[in-house]
XYZ file of C-alpha atoms in Angstrom:
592
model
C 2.516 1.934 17.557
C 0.291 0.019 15.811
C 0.646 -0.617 11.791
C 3.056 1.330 9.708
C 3.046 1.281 6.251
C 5.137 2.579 3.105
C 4.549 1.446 0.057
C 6.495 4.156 -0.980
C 9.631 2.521 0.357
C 9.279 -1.087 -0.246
C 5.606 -1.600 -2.420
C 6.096 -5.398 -2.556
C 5.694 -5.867 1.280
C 3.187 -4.372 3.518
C 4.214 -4.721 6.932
C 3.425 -4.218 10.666
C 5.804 -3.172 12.948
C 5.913 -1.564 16.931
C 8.889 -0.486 19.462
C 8.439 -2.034 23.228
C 7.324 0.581 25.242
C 11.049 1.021 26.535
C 12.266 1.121 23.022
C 14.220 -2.131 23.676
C 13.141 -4.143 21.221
C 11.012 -4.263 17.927
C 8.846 -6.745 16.611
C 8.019 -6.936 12.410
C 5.277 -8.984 11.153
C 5.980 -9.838 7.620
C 2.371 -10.363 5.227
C 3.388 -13.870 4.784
C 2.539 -13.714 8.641
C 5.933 -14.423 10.305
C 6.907 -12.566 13.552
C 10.364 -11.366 14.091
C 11.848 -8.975 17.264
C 15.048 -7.406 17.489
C 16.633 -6.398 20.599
C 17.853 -2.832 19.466
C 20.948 -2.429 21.493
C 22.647 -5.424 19.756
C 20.377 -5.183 16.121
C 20.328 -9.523 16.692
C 17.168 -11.241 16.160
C 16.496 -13.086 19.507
C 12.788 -14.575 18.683
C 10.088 -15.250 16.299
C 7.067 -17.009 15.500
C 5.060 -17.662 12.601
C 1.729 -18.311 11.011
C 2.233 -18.776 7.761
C -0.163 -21.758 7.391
C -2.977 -19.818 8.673
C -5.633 -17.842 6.446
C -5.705 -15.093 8.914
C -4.535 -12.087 8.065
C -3.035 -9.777 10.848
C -3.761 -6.167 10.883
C -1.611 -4.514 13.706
C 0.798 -5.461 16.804
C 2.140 -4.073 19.947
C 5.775 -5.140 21.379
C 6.482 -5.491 25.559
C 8.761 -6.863 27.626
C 6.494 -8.318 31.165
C 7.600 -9.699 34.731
C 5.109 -12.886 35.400
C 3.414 -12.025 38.671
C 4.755 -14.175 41.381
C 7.335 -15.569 39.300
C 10.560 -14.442 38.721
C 10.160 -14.827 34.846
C 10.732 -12.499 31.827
C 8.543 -12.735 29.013
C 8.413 -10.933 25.671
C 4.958 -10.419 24.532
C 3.738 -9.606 21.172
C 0.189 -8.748 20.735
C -1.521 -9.207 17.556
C -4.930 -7.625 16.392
C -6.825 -9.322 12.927
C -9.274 -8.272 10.350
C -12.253 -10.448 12.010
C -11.293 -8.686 15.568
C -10.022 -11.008 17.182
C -6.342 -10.276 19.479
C -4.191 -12.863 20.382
C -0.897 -12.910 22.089
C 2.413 -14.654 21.389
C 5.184 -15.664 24.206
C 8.097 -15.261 20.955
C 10.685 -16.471 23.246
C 8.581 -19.510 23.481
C 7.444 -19.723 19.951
C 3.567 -20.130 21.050
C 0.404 -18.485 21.442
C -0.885 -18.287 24.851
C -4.144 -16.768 24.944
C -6.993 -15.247 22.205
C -9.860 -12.729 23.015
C -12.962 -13.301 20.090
C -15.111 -10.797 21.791
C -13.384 -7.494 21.450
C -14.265 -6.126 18.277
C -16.736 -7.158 15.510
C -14.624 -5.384 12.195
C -10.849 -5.029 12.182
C -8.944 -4.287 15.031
C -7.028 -1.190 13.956
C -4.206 -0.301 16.989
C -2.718 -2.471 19.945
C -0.889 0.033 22.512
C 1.071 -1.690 25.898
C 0.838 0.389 28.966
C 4.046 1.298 30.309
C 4.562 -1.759 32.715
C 2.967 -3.910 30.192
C 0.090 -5.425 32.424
C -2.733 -3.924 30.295
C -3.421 -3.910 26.434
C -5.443 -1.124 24.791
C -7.707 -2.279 21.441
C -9.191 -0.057 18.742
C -11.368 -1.158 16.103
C -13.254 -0.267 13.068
C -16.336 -1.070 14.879
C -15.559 2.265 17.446
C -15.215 0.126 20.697
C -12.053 -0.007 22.596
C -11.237 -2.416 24.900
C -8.852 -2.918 27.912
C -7.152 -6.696 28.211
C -5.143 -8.350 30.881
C -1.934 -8.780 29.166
C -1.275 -11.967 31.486
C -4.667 -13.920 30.531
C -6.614 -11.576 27.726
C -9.605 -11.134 30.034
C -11.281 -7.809 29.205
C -10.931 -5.356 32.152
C -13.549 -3.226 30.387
C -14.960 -2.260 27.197
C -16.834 0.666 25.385
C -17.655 2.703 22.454
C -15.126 5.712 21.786
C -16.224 6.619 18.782
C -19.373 6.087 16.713
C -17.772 6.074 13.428
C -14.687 3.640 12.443
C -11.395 4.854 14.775
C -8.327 5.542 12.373
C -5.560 5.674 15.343
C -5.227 5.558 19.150
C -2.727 7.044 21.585
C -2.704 7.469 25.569
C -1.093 9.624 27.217
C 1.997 9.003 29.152
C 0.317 9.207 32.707
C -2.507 6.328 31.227
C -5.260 8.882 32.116
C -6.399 9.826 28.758
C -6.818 8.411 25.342
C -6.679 9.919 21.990
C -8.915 8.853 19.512
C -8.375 9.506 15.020
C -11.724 9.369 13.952
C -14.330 11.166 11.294
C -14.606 13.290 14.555
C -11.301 13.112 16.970
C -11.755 13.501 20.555
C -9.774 12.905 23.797
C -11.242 10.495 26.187
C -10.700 10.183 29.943
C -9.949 6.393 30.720
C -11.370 6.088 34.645
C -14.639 8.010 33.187
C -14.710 6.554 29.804
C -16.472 9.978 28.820
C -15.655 12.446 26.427
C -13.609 15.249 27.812
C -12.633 17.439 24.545
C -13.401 17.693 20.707
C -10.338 17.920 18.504
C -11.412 20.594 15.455
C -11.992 18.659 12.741
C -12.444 21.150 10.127
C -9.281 19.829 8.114
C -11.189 16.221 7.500
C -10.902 12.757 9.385
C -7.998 12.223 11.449
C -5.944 9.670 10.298
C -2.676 9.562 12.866
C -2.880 10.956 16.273
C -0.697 11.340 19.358
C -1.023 12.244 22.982
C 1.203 13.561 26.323
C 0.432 15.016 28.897
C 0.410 18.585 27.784
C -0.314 18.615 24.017
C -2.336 16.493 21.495
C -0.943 16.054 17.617
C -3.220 14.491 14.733
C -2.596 13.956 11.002
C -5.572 14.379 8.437
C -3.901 12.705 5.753
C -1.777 15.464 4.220
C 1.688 16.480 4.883
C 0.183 18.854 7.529
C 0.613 17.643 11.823
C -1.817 20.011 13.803
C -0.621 20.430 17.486
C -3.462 21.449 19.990
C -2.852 22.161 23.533
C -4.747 19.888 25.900
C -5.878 21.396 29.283
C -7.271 18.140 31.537
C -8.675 19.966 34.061
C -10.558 22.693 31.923
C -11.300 20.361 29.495
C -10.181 22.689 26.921
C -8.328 22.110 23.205
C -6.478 25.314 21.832
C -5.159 25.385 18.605
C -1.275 26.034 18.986
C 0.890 25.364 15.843
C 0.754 23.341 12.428
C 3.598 21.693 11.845
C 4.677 21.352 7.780
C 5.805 18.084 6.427
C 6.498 17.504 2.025
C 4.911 14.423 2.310
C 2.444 12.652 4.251
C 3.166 10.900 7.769
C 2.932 7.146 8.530
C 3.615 7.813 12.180
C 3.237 10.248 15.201
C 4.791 10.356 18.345
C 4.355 12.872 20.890
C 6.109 13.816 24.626
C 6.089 16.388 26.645
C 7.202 19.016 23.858
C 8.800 17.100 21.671
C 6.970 15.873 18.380
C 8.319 12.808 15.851
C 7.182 12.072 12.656
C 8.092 9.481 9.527
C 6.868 10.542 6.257
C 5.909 8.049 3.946
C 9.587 8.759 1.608
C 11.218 7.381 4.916
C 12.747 11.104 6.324
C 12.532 11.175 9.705
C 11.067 14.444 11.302
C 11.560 16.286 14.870
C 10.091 18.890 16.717
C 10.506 20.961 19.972
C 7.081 22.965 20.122
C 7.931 24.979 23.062
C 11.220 26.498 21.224
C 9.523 26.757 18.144
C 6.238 28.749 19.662
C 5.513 31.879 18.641
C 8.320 31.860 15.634
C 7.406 29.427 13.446
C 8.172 25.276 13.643
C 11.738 24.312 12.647
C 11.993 20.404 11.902
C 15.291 18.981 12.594
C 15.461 15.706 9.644
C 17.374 12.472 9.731
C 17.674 10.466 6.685
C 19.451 7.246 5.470
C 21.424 7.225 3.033
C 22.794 4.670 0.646
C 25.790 3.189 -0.337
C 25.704 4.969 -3.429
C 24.402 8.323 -2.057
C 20.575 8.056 -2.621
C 17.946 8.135 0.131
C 15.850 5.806 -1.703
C 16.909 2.315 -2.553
C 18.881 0.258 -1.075
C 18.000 1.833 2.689
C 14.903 2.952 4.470
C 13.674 3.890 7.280
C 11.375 1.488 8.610
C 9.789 3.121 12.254
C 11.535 5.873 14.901
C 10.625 6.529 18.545
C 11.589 9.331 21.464
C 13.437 7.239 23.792
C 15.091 9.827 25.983
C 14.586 13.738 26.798
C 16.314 16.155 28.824
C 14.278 17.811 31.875
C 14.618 20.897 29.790
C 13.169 19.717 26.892
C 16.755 20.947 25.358
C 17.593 18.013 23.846
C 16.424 14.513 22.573
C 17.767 11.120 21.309
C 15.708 9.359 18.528
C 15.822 5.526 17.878
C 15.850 5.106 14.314
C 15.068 1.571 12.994
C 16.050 1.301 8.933
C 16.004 -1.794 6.668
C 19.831 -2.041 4.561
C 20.686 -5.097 2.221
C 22.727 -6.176 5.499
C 19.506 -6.550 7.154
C 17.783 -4.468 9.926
C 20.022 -1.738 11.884
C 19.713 0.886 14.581
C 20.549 4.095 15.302
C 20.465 5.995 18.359
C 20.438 9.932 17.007
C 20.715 12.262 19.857
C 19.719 16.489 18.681
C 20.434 19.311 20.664
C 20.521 22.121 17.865
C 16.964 22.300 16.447
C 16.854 23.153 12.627
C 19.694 20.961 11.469
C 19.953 17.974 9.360
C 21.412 14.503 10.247
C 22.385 11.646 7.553
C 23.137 8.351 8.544
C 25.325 6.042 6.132
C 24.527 2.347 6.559
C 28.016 1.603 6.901
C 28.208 3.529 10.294
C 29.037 6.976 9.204
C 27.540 10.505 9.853
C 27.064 13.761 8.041
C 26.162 16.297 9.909
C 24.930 19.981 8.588
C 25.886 21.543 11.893
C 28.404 21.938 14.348
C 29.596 18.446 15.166
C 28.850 19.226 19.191
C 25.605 20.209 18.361
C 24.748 16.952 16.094
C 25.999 13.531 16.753
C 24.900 9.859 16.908
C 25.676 8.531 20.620
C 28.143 5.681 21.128
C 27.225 4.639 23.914
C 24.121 1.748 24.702
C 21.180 3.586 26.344
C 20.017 2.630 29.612
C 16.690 0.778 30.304
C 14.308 1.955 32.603
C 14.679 -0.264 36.041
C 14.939 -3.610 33.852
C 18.338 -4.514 32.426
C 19.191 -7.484 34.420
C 15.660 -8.377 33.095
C 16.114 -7.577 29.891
C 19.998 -9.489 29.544
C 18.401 -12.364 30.908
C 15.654 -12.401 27.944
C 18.604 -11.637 25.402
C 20.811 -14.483 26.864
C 18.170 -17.302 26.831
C 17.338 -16.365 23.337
C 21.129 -16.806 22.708
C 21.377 -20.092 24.298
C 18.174 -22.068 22.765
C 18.128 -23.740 19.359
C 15.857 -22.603 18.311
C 15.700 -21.968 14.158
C 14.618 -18.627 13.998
C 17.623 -17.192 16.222
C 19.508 -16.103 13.641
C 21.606 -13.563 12.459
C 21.383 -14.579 8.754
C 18.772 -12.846 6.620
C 15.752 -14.757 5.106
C 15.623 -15.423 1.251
C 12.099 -12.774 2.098
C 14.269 -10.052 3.229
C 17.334 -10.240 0.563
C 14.346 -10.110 -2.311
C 12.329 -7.599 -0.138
C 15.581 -5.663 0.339
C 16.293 -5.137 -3.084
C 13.240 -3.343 -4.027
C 12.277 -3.917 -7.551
C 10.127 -1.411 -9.112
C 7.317 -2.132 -10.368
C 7.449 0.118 -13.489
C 10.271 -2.211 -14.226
C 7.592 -5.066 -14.823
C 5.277 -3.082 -16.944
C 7.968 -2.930 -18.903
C 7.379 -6.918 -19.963
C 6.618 -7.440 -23.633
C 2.945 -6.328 -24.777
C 2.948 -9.050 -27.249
C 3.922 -12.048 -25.237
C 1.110 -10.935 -22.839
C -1.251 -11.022 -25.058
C -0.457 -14.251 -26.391
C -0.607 -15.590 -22.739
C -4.370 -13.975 -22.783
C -5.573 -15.577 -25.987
C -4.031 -19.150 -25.271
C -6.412 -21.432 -25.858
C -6.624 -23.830 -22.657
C -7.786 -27.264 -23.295
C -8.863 -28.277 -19.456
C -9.947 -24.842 -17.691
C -9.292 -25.073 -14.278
C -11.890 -25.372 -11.573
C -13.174 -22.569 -8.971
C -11.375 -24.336 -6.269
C -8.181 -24.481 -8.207
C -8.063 -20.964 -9.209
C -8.452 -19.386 -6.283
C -5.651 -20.951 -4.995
C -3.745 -19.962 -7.637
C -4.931 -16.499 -7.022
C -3.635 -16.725 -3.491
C -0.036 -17.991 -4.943
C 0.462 -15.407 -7.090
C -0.648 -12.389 -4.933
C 1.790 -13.305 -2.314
C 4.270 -13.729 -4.276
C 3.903 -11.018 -6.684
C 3.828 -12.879 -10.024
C 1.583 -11.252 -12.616
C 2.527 -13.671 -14.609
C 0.204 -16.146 -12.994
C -2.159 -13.637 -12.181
C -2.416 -13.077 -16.079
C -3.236 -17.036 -16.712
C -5.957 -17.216 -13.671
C -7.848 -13.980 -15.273
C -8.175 -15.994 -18.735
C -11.250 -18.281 -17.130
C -14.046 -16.151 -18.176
C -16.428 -18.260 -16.935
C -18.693 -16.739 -14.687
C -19.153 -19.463 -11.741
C -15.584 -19.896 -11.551
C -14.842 -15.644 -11.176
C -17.981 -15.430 -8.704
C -16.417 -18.378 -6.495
C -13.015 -17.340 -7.148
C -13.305 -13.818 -5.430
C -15.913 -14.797 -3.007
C -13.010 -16.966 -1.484
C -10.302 -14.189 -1.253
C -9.847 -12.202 2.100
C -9.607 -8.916 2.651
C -6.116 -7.969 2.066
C -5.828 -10.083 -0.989
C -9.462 -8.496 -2.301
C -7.011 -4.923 -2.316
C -3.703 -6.418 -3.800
C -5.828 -8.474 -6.833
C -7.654 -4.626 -6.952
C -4.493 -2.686 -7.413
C -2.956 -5.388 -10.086
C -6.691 -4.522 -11.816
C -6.533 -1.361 -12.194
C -2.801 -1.578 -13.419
C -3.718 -4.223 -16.241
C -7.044 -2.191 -17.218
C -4.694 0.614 -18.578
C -3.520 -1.742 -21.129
C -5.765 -2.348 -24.433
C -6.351 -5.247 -26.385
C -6.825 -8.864 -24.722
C -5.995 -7.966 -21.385
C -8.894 -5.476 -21.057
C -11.306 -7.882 -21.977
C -10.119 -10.603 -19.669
C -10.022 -8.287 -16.584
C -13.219 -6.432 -16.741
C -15.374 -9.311 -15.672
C -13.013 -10.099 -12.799
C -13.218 -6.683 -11.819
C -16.438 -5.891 -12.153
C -17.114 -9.417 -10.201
C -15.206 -8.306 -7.408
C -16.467 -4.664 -6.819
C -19.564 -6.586 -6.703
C -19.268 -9.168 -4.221
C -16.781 -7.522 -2.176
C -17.255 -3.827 -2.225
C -16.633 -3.788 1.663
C -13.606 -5.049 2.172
C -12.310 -2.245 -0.672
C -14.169 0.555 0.834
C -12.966 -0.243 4.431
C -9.274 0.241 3.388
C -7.074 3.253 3.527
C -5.855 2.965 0.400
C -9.326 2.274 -1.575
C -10.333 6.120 -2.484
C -7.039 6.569 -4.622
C -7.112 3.343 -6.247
C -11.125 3.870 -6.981
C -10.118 8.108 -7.883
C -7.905 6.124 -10.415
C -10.188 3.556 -12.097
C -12.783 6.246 -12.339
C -10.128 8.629 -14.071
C -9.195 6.216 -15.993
C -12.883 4.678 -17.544
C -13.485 8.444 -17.444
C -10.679 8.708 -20.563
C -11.786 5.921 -22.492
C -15.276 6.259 -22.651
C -14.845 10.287 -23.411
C -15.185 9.818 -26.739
C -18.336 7.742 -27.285
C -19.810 10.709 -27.422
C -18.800 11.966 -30.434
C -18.392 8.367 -31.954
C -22.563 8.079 -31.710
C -22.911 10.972 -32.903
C -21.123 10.051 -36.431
C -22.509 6.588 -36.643
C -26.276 8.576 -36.341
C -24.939 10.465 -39.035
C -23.915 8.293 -41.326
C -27.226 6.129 -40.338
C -29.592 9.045 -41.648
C -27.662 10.370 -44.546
C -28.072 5.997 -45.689
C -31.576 6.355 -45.214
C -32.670 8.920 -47.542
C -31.057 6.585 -50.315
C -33.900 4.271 -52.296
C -32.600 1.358 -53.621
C -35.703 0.606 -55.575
C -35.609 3.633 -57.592
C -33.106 4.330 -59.704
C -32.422 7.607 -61.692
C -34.030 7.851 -65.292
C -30.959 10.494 -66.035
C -28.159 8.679 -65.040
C -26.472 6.889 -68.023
C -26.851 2.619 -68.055
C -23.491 1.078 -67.624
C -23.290 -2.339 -68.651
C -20.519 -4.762 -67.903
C -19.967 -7.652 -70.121
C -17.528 -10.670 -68.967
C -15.955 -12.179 -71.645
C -13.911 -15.710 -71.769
C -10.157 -16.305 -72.090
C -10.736 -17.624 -75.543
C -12.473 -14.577 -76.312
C -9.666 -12.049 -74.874
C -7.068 -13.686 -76.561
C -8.701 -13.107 -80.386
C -9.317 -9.539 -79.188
C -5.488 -9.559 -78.025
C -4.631 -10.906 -81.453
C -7.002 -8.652 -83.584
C -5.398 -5.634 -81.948
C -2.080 -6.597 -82.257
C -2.899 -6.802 -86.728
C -4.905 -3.671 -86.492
C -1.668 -2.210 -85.127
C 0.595 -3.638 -87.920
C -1.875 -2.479 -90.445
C -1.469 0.929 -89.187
C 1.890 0.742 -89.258
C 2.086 -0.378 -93.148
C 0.326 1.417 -95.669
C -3.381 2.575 -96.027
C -5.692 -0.105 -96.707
C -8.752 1.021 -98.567
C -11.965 -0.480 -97.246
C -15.918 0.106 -97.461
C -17.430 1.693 -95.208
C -20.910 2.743 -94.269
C -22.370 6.432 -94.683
C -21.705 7.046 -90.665
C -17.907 6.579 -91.633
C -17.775 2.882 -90.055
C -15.986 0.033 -91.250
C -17.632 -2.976 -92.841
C -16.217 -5.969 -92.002
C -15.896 -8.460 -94.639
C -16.354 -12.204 -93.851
């Protein structure tokens, strides 16, 4: 499936996650870079693997269970694609890599998709090329360009004739040709999501809208045939025969049967989690779905729904026969149903794999019996924080003041380039502003420059979104962040145009300078003002009218026989009428 993200559920991880093609297990890859897989009909973890001391940062995996050729030996294989293009593979049940392909792509590899039998691995990247690997050795069976722009999403059909291709301009390509066969209208924008069976094509352009085409191979046709309505935007698509599955991004899990819906409008049957405490967000989300089992009649379908729970990670097998309804699952194992209970109901029983049980019990068992640390059915410290999803309007909510004061600390020994950026590093995968606050007070210029010309590219977007959070504060903080941030738009404007999430977070930097600088306007126009109204003012000449005001500064000797004259004067006043000379004007003369 490829990476699945939703910030919207948990936005202090991002991570990647994919079913096996058999819906038997599911592998998560955390950001810190540790691999997990769950086999879904017992929700244990039976393997792992992880990378955390590497600086590579993983973009996307793919999940299959494989038969060694000419042995009789099980192994589960997790594929992993990076942001410098290389794809590797991991033996989990092992705990090693066994093989790494360098020469796939030359950006980011975007999807990973298993055939059915797992013996081939199909690569996308943001270079346009796909590629077709050996899932035993890595060797490339062939290569070439299906797109000339960067490819958003790829799907192949069920019958691993065709592939579908989410691009600026989608398109279905045949896989023995490697030509294209059909356009997908692209009138609606760049595809973002796509899906492909054997009969119809789906594709997501980034809104809450699916758009369902029907796919003719032989005519090499696309016909528009329905648009199916979501409230928010999808993470996922899944497609077969006439069935349609879709996870929006607030973790509701959506279902469609196009054939009964033709003609009279789509009808979405929903599954959602609830919580403990009765809220769909929170405490439970949904986490990935797949279509692991349809009737012949395309009557009926059973969903595997994979949600995260403070308990850890569970599964749910959801089986819908009456389209329209709603289904709720309680973590603790119940079911509300908005419908007649035979109509809606979560199976009891395990589902069958397809020709590979004994295989897939004898993975399961030797998980069980090796030591391995990682086989566990205790959740990580990771998961318990992770799990309790902390908001993070709850720390904006951290004291203004004591911010600041952290800003304008003086520091007596500023630390180097080297040491900051690993201090950087710290505190973006772990979350702490805190720290992030202390590295942004170096305002020295060769220590920023280094500083962000180390990061990679999935730290260049996290230290990007905790910019443009801080810049909406004022004072101190402002000043310290603008040279980061204008430092790294700078050096690395690629890595922040290349991501998905770049055009809202640079939509709300622009809105946001757009505010504050929306008054200089007016603010010149007073100061120029005030500057030429000063101007016609000459200090040098002074008005021959206006009256000469003198100011004379007397002693505290002097203020204290004016104090005292006053007070007799007043006494005098008081008594009776002294008689004294006085000159023709009416004045008083003072006698010695």
């Amino acid at each position: 499936m490829g990476k699945e993200t939703n910030p919207d559920l948990n936005p202090n991880t991002e991570q990647s996650t994919s079913f096996s093609p058999d819906g038997r297990y599911f592998a998560v890859l955390s950001p810190e870079s540790t691999l997990k897989v769950w086999d879904t009909r017992s929700g244990e973890i039976i393997a792992g693997w992880n990378d955390s001391g590497s600086a590579t940062v993983y973009t996307c995996t793919a999940c299959s269970n494989l038969t060694k050729k000419g042995k009789k030996k099980n192994v589960l294989l997790v594929a992993l694609g990076t942001s410098s293009g290389d794809v590797l593979a991991v033996d989990v049940l092992a705990s090693k890599r066994i093989w790494t392909n360098s020469s796939c792509h030359s950006g980011e590899v975007v999807s990973l998709l298993f055939s059915n039998n797992g013996d081939l691995l199909y690569t996308a990247g943001a270079d346009g090329a796909m590629s077709v690997l050996s899932s035993d050795n890595g060797e490339a069976k062939s290569k070439f360009k299906a797109s000339k722009k960067r490819i958003n999403s790829l799907s192949i059909s069920h019958d691993e004739r065709f592939v579908g291709v989410a691009s600026k301009k989608s398109r279905i390509v045949g896989l023995d040709s490697k030509t294209e066969l059909a356009k997908i209208p692209s009138d609606d924008g760049h595809g973002q999501l796509i899906s492909l069976s054997d009969k119809i094509a789906v594709c997501s352009y980034g809104n809450g809208d699916i758009h369902v085409y029907n796919f003719d191979s032989e005519n090499r046709t696309i016909e528009v045939n329905t648009v199916l309505d979501m409230k928010h935007a999808p993470i996922m698509l899944e497609c077969n025969s006439n069935m349609v599955l879709s996870v929006s991004n607030k973790g509701i899990v959506y279902v469609w049967n196009i054939e009964q819906s033709a003609g009279g409008g789509a009808t979405s049957s929903k599954i959602k989690i609830k919580s403990e405490r009765g809220k769909t967000k929170g405490s439970a989300m949904v986490m990935s779905a797949k279509l692991v089992e349809l009737d012949d009649e395309n009557k009926y379908v059973s969903v595997l729904v994979a949600y995260q729970t403070k308990g850890g990670l569970k599964f749910e097998n959801v089986e819908i026969k009456d389209w329209g309804k709603e289904i709720t699952i309680r973590p603790e194992g119940k079911v509300n149903k908005t419908g007649s209970d035979s109509d809606l109901k979560v199976r009891s029983k395990k589902r069958g794999a397809p020709d590979s049980d004994s295989e897939n019990e004898e993975i399961v068992g030797k998980a069980r019996d090796s030591d391995m640390e990682f086989i566990t059915d205790e959740p990580t410290m990771a998961e318990k924080l992770a799990s309790l999803d902390l908001a993070i309007s709850d720390k904006e909510k951290e004291d203004k003041g004591e911010r600041d004061r952290r800003l304008t600390a003086s520091v007596a020994n500023p630390p180097s380039a080297d040491s900051v950026h690993v201090l950087i590093k710290q505190a973006l995968h772990a979350d702490d502003q805190s720290l992030l606050l202390d590295c942004v007070c170096n305002r020295d210029e060769k220590v920023i420059a280094k500083s962000i010309s180390l990061l990679t590219p999935a730290d260049v977007i996290k230290l990007m979104k905790f910019f443009v959070l801080m810049i909406q504060s004022r004072g101190a903080i402002v000043a310290c962040v603008i040279p980061w941030l204008r430092s790294l738009i700078n050096l690395k404007s690629s890595s922040i145009v290349s991501h998905d999430s770049s055009l809202s977070l640079l939509n709300s930097l622009y809105q946001l300078i757009d505010s504050r600088v929306s008054t200089f306007g007016s603010a010149l126009k007073l100061s120029t003002c005030i500057d030429y109204h000063f101007t016609e003012i000459d200090h040098d000449e002074a008005d021959e009218d206006a009256p000469v005001i003198f100011y004379e500064d007397k002693d505290s000797d002097e203020e204290e026989e004016a104090s005292g004259d006053a007070m007799e004067t007043d006494e005098e006043e008081s008594g009776e009428d002294i008689d004294a000379p006085q000159y023709s004007d009416g004045s008083e003369v003072m006698s010695d």
